[in-house]
mmCIF file of C-alpha atoms and ligand atoms in Angstrom:
data_model
loop_
_atom_site.group_PDB
_atom_site.id
_atom_site.type_symbol
_atom_site.label_atom_id
_atom_site.label_comp_id
_atom_site.label_asym_id
_atom_site.label_seq_id
_atom_site.Cartn_x
_atom_site.Cartn_y
_atom_site.Cartn_z
ATOM 1 C CA MET A 1 98.380 94.030 42.079
ATOM 2 C CA SER A 2 96.628 95.691 45.090
ATOM 3 C CA ILE A 3 98.593 96.109 48.489
ATOM 4 C CA ASP A 4 96.824 94.622 51.421
ATOM 5 C CA LEU A 5 99.199 96.301 53.931
ATOM 6 C CA ALA A 6 102.353 98.516 53.786
ATOM 7 C CA LEU A 7 104.991 98.696 56.448
ATOM 8 C CA ILE A 8 107.227 101.670 57.038
ATOM 9 C CA GLY A 9 110.325 100.544 58.920
ATOM 10 C CA GLY A 10 112.302 102.492 61.246
ATOM 11 C CA THR A 11 115.542 102.067 62.934
ATOM 12 C CA GLY A 12 116.559 98.482 62.991
ATOM 13 C CA LEU A 13 114.131 97.393 60.369
ATOM 14 C CA TYR A 14 115.478 97.810 56.784
ATOM 15 C CA ARG A 15 113.724 94.848 55.193
ATOM 16 C CA PHE A 16 110.629 92.529 56.071
ATOM 17 C CA PRO A 17 111.748 88.886 56.363
ATOM 18 C CA GLY A 18 110.094 86.106 54.645
ATOM 19 C CA LEU A 19 108.608 88.260 51.738
ATOM 20 C CA GLU A 20 107.977 85.697 48.750
ATOM 21 C CA ASP A 21 108.296 86.774 45.107
ATOM 22 C CA ALA A 22 109.793 90.167 46.319
ATOM 23 C CA GLU A 23 110.251 92.998 43.835
ATOM 24 C CA GLN A 24 111.725 96.389 44.278
ATOM 25 C CA ILE A 25 109.900 99.404 42.740
ATOM 26 C CA VAL A 26 111.325 102.543 42.298
ATOM 27 C CA VAL A 27 108.618 105.328 42.631
ATOM 28 C CA ASP A 28 108.747 109.026 42.118
ATOM 29 C CA THR A 29 106.168 111.556 43.508
ATOM 30 C CA PRO A 30 105.268 115.102 43.116
ATOM 31 C CA PHE A 31 106.845 115.587 46.500
ATOM 32 C CA GLY A 32 110.270 114.115 45.443
ATOM 33 C CA ALA A 33 111.656 110.680 46.070
ATOM 34 C CA PRO A 34 110.805 108.320 48.755
ATOM 35 C CA SER A 35 113.503 107.253 51.280
ATOM 36 C CA ASP A 36 114.294 104.130 49.179
ATOM 37 C CA PRO A 37 112.754 101.768 46.452
ATOM 38 C CA ILE A 38 109.654 99.931 47.896
ATOM 39 C CA THR A 39 109.713 96.269 48.161
ATOM 40 C CA ARG A 40 106.524 94.480 47.242
ATOM 41 C CA GLY A 41 105.856 90.767 47.918
ATOM 42 C CA ARG A 42 103.613 88.100 49.341
ATOM 43 C CA VAL A 43 103.049 86.968 52.677
ATOM 44 C CA GLY A 44 100.811 83.905 52.047
ATOM 45 C CA GLU A 45 97.996 84.873 49.958
ATOM 46 C CA ARG A 46 98.422 88.503 50.651
ATOM 47 C CA THR A 47 100.515 91.420 49.217
ATOM 48 C CA LEU A 48 102.879 93.447 51.485
ATOM 49 C CA ALA A 49 104.783 96.584 50.673
ATOM 50 C CA PHE A 50 107.673 97.563 52.730
ATOM 51 C CA LEU A 51 109.655 100.811 52.612
ATOM 52 C CA ALA A 52 112.697 101.767 54.864
ATOM 53 C CA ARG A 53 111.883 105.154 56.371
ATOM 54 C CA HIS A 54 115.711 105.991 56.946
ATOM 55 C CA GLY A 55 116.802 104.366 53.618
ATOM 56 C CA SER A 56 118.282 100.722 53.545
ATOM 57 C CA GLY A 57 121.503 102.186 54.797
ATOM 58 C CA HIS A 58 120.209 104.297 57.598
ATOM 59 C CA SER A 59 121.425 107.538 55.778
ATOM 60 C CA ILE A 60 118.334 109.802 56.411
ATOM 61 C CA ALA A 61 117.873 111.427 59.694
ATOM 62 C CA PRO A 62 114.549 111.800 61.081
ATOM 63 C CA HIS A 63 114.204 115.528 60.385
ATOM 64 C CA ARG A 64 115.377 114.941 56.914
ATOM 65 C CA VAL A 65 113.080 112.051 55.897
ATOM 66 C CA ASN A 66 110.625 113.015 53.157
ATOM 67 C CA TYR A 67 107.485 111.706 54.878
ATOM 68 C CA ARG A 68 105.040 113.234 52.103
ATOM 69 C CA ALA A 69 106.960 111.321 49.193
ATOM 70 C CA ASN A 70 106.974 108.037 51.386
ATOM 71 C CA LEU A 71 103.273 107.933 52.113
ATOM 72 C CA TRP A 72 102.448 109.322 48.540
ATOM 73 C CA ALA A 73 104.569 106.648 46.940
ATOM 74 C CA LEU A 74 102.804 103.662 48.901
ATOM 75 C CA HIS A 75 99.396 105.289 48.158
ATOM 76 C CA SER A 76 100.349 105.549 44.523
ATOM 77 C CA LEU A 77 100.851 101.812 44.396
ATOM 78 C CA GLY A 78 97.482 101.313 45.908
ATOM 79 C CA ALA A 79 98.191 100.901 49.574
ATOM 80 C CA ARG A 80 95.565 101.997 51.845
ATOM 81 C CA ASN A 81 96.461 100.367 55.113
ATOM 82 C CA ILE A 82 99.669 101.372 56.576
ATOM 83 C CA ILE A 83 101.570 100.406 59.730
ATOM 84 C CA GLY A 84 104.567 102.784 60.690
ATOM 85 C CA VAL A 85 107.082 101.039 62.793
ATOM 86 C CA ASN A 86 109.036 103.164 65.141
ATOM 87 C CA ALA A 87 111.952 102.647 67.471
ATOM 88 C CA VAL A 88 111.219 104.577 70.786
ATOM 89 C CA GLY A 89 112.401 105.287 74.178
ATOM 90 C CA GLY A 90 110.055 104.250 77.187
ATOM 91 C CA ILE A 91 108.816 106.785 79.706
ATOM 92 C CA ARG A 92 105.840 104.807 81.315
ATOM 93 C CA ASP A 93 106.722 102.058 83.863
ATOM 94 C CA ASP A 94 105.121 99.267 81.674
ATOM 95 C CA MET A 95 106.899 100.433 78.552
ATOM 96 C CA GLY A 96 110.518 99.545 79.299
ATOM 97 C CA PRO A 97 113.153 98.314 76.846
ATOM 98 C CA ARG A 98 111.754 95.419 74.357
ATOM 99 C CA ALA A 99 108.130 96.253 75.014
ATOM 100 C CA VAL A 100 105.749 96.445 71.759
ATOM 101 C CA VAL A 101 103.257 99.363 72.128
ATOM 102 C CA VAL A 102 100.481 100.441 69.820
ATOM 103 C CA PRO A 103 100.075 104.012 70.928
ATOM 104 C CA ASP A 104 96.529 105.962 70.624
ATOM 105 C CA GLN A 105 97.645 109.468 71.177
ATOM 106 C CA ILE A 106 100.447 111.921 70.003
ATOM 107 C CA ILE A 107 102.114 115.097 71.146
ATOM 108 C CA ASP A 108 104.247 116.695 68.495
ATOM 109 C CA TYR A 109 107.477 118.442 69.576
ATOM 110 C CA THR A 110 109.240 118.646 66.171
ATOM 111 C CA HIS A 111 109.809 121.723 64.172
ATOM 112 C CA GLY A 112 110.958 122.695 60.756
ATOM 113 C CA ARG A 113 109.335 119.596 58.842
ATOM 114 C CA ILE A 114 106.951 119.939 56.058
ATOM 115 C CA THR A 115 103.634 118.868 58.050
ATOM 116 C CA SER A 116 100.955 118.887 55.294
ATOM 117 C CA TYR A 117 100.258 118.341 51.608
ATOM 118 C CA SER A 118 98.600 121.769 51.584
ATOM 119 C CA ASP A 119 101.977 123.345 51.581
ATOM 120 C CA ALA A 120 102.107 125.240 48.033
ATOM 121 C CA GLU A 121 100.570 128.585 47.407
ATOM 122 C CA GLY A 122 97.200 128.211 45.695
ATOM 123 C CA VAL A 123 96.646 124.714 46.955
ATOM 124 C CA LYS A 124 93.289 124.535 48.885
ATOM 125 C CA VAL A 125 93.996 124.063 52.577
ATOM 126 C CA GLU A 126 92.561 121.076 54.220
ATOM 127 C CA HIS A 127 91.954 120.999 58.092
ATOM 128 C CA ILE A 128 91.807 117.446 59.198
ATOM 129 C CA ASP A 129 90.353 116.188 62.363
ATOM 130 C CA PHE A 130 93.176 114.650 64.384
ATOM 131 C CA SER A 131 91.336 114.080 67.683
ATOM 132 C CA GLU A 132 92.255 110.465 67.256
ATOM 133 C CA PRO A 133 95.462 110.418 65.396
ATOM 134 C CA TYR A 134 95.458 106.775 64.496
ATOM 135 C CA SER A 135 93.178 104.613 62.626
ATOM 136 C CA ALA A 136 90.801 102.786 65.230
ATOM 137 C CA SER A 137 90.235 99.795 62.871
ATOM 138 C CA MET A 138 93.961 99.380 62.113
ATOM 139 C CA ARG A 139 94.930 99.538 65.806
ATOM 140 C CA ALA A 140 92.113 97.204 66.653
ATOM 141 C CA ALA A 141 93.360 94.615 63.994
ATOM 142 C CA ILE A 142 97.003 94.846 65.366
ATOM 143 C CA LEU A 143 95.929 94.280 68.743
ATOM 144 C CA ALA A 144 93.767 91.380 67.828
ATOM 145 C CA ALA A 145 96.585 90.021 65.630
ATOM 146 C CA ALA A 146 99.121 90.164 68.450
ATOM 147 C CA ALA A 147 96.752 88.407 70.731
ATOM 148 C CA ARG A 148 96.238 85.570 68.209
ATOM 149 C CA ALA A 149 99.969 85.312 67.738
ATOM 150 C CA GLY A 150 100.542 85.254 71.546
ATOM 151 C CA ILE A 151 102.754 88.344 71.548
ATOM 152 C CA ALA A 152 102.350 90.582 74.475
ATOM 153 C CA VAL A 153 101.523 94.168 73.331
ATOM 154 C CA VAL A 154 100.693 97.321 75.352
ATOM 155 C CA ALA A 155 97.530 98.837 74.170
ATOM 156 C CA GLY A 156 97.452 102.615 73.935
ATOM 157 C CA GLY A 157 99.678 105.303 75.164
ATOM 158 C CA CYS A 158 100.838 108.792 74.144
ATOM 159 C CA TYR A 159 103.761 108.935 71.637
ATOM 160 C CA GLY A 160 105.851 112.201 72.078
ATOM 161 C CA ALA A 161 107.620 113.050 68.798
ATOM 162 C CA THR A 162 110.840 115.064 69.185
ATOM 163 C CA GLN A 163 113.129 116.513 66.653
ATOM 164 C CA GLY A 164 116.285 114.415 66.913
ATOM 165 C CA PRO A 165 118.642 113.105 65.864
ATOM 166 C CA ARG A 166 119.938 113.553 69.372
ATOM 167 C CA LEU A 167 118.403 111.714 72.179
ATOM 168 C CA GLU A 168 116.707 113.927 74.666
ATOM 169 C CA THR A 169 117.872 115.561 77.984
ATOM 170 C CA ARG A 170 116.520 114.390 81.356
ATOM 171 C CA ALA A 171 114.629 117.698 81.864
ATOM 172 C CA GLU A 172 113.000 117.351 78.336
ATOM 173 C CA ILE A 173 111.781 113.757 79.235
ATOM 174 C CA ALA A 174 110.627 114.882 82.660
ATOM 175 C CA ARG A 175 108.700 117.684 80.936
ATOM 176 C CA MET A 176 107.312 115.177 78.395
ATOM 177 C CA ARG A 177 106.287 112.719 81.323
ATOM 178 C CA ARG A 178 104.425 115.800 82.879
ATOM 179 C CA ASP A 179 102.711 116.572 79.530
ATOM 180 C CA GLY A 180 101.529 112.927 79.459
ATOM 181 C CA CYS A 181 103.823 111.256 77.061
ATOM 182 C CA ASP A 182 104.479 107.509 77.617
ATOM 183 C CA LEU A 183 106.914 107.080 74.809
ATOM 184 C CA VAL A 184 109.348 109.200 72.818
ATOM 185 C CA GLY A 185 110.466 108.804 69.241
ATOM 186 C CA MET A 186 111.684 110.892 66.381
ATOM 187 C CA THR A 187 109.607 109.812 63.376
ATOM 188 C CA GLY A 188 105.941 109.512 64.570
ATOM 189 C CA MET A 189 105.276 113.065 63.098
ATOM 190 C CA PRO A 190 104.388 114.282 60.658
ATOM 191 C CA GLU A 191 103.845 110.927 59.246
ATOM 192 C CA ALA A 192 100.486 110.289 61.111
ATOM 193 C CA ALA A 193 99.008 113.547 60.184
ATOM 194 C CA LEU A 194 100.132 113.316 56.452
ATOM 195 C CA ALA A 195 98.611 109.820 56.425
ATOM 196 C CA ARG A 196 95.137 111.315 57.591
ATOM 197 C CA GLU A 197 95.470 114.067 55.142
ATOM 198 C CA ILE A 198 95.316 111.385 52.266
ATOM 199 C CA ARG A 199 92.744 109.172 54.142
ATOM 200 C CA LEU A 200 95.134 106.342 54.715
ATOM 201 C CA GLU A 201 94.315 103.783 57.487
ATOM 202 C CA TYR A 202 97.431 104.458 59.460
ATOM 203 C CA ALA A 203 98.594 103.157 62.845
ATOM 204 C CA CYS A 204 101.984 102.931 64.714
ATOM 205 C CA ILE A 205 103.638 99.897 66.268
ATOM 206 C CA SER A 206 106.419 101.307 68.730
ATOM 207 C CA LEU A 207 109.263 99.147 69.645
ATOM 208 C CA VAL A 208 110.829 100.308 72.860
ATOM 209 C CA ALA A 209 114.784 100.402 72.523
ATOM 210 C CA ASN A 210 115.794 101.919 75.889
ATOM 211 C CA TRP A 211 114.329 103.745 78.752
ATOM 212 C CA ALA A 212 114.167 107.351 77.770
ATOM 213 C CA ALA A 213 116.647 109.800 79.454
ATOM 214 C CA GLY A 214 116.393 109.596 83.302
ATOM 215 C CA CYS A 215 113.741 107.006 83.269
ATOM 216 C CA GLY A 216 116.082 103.945 83.709
ATOM 217 C CA ASP A 217 118.793 103.429 86.415
ATOM 218 C CA THR A 218 121.684 104.369 84.130
ATOM 219 C CA ALA A 219 123.373 107.716 83.744
ATOM 220 C CA GLU A 220 123.699 107.510 80.199
ATOM 221 C CA ILE A 221 121.791 105.639 77.191
ATOM 222 C CA SER A 222 124.109 103.091 75.419
ATOM 223 C CA LEU A 223 123.635 102.662 71.628
ATOM 224 C CA ASP A 224 124.686 98.895 72.088
ATOM 225 C CA GLU A 225 121.749 98.426 74.299
ATOM 226 C CA ILE A 226 119.414 100.352 72.094
ATOM 227 C CA PHE A 227 120.423 97.960 69.087
ATOM 228 C CA ALA A 228 120.283 94.793 71.119
ATOM 229 C CA ASN A 229 116.823 95.689 72.399
ATOM 230 C CA LEU A 230 115.580 96.625 69.068
ATOM 231 C CA GLU A 231 116.674 93.401 67.501
ATOM 232 C CA TYR A 232 114.753 91.534 70.284
ATOM 233 C CA ALA A 233 111.640 93.719 69.799
ATOM 234 C CA THR A 234 111.825 93.679 66.166
ATOM 235 C CA ALA A 235 111.677 90.047 66.017
ATOM 236 C CA GLN A 236 108.013 90.325 67.654
ATOM 237 C CA LEU A 237 106.915 91.764 64.449
ATOM 238 C CA PRO A 238 106.689 89.162 61.807
ATOM 239 C CA PRO A 239 104.334 86.981 63.623
ATOM 240 C CA ILE A 240 101.972 89.868 64.317
ATOM 241 C CA ILE A 241 101.974 90.873 60.704
ATOM 242 C CA ALA A 242 101.486 87.170 59.544
ATOM 243 C CA GLU A 243 98.494 87.017 61.650
ATOM 244 C CA LEU A 244 96.998 90.426 60.512
ATOM 245 C CA LEU A 245 97.341 89.154 56.911
ATOM 246 C CA ALA A 246 95.975 85.592 57.652
HETATM 247 N N1 HPA B 1 114.289 109.138 72.244
HETATM 248 C C1 HPA B 1 113.919 109.447 71.018
HETATM 249 N N2 HPA B 1 113.920 108.545 70.073
HETATM 250 C C2 HPA B 1 114.139 107.288 70.372
HETATM 251 C C3 HPA B 1 114.700 106.917 71.502
HETATM 252 C C4 HPA B 1 114.784 107.856 72.675
HETATM 253 O O1 HPA B 1 115.141 107.695 73.758
HETATM 254 N N3 HPA B 1 115.143 105.681 71.584
HETATM 255 C C5 HPA B 1 114.799 105.225 70.325
HETATM 256 N N4 HPA B 1 114.414 106.078 69.604
#
């Protein structure tokens, strides 16, 4: 059975609602186990695979996610089109809580993660072009589907990937704003680069959970607020995916 689209769900998205004939598949890879079993099912005529990036019980921190195993597992089941869904903080004025964004650039501030499949001695090193880090065709398909579904989406923006699991300081976000970041999240990298290495059509849908540190008018970021906003933003996803697969 081929897979038309795979979703990697982030914080707040641990299953995809409305999958028909869903089955759980346990996959192993040369890079270890993925975060969770993969759920494969139908949306109408199409096949969708879903993987919870942090595990279904949210037990895997951003810096401990096995990004290589996750993408390899989906690839080995036949997925070539992948959307990474990420909870983020908003920096740019039009990317406040509950916004849905399809970014087009990345700045990577993470460290100590395994960032390449060319990581073992003796394996030929591959240098990928990453000028445009996301698949142009996948981004266009998401934006067109959102327009057909009548869901407002911000097209483009720079995703700043931080190490986590803590949120950032105000000074860190001020620096990221000066650098040109519009969003901040903890899981956008190395996922996007690894996807490019194994030639997946990969794009990201960012769900804004909160104003990044110092961007809103509150002194602190409340976790209750994060989860309430995420619930709202996550509900925008199924109609976009349904249109994408129609
Ligand atoms: N920073 C980093 N990652 C996040 C945030 C944030 O403010 N909100 C949700 N994920």
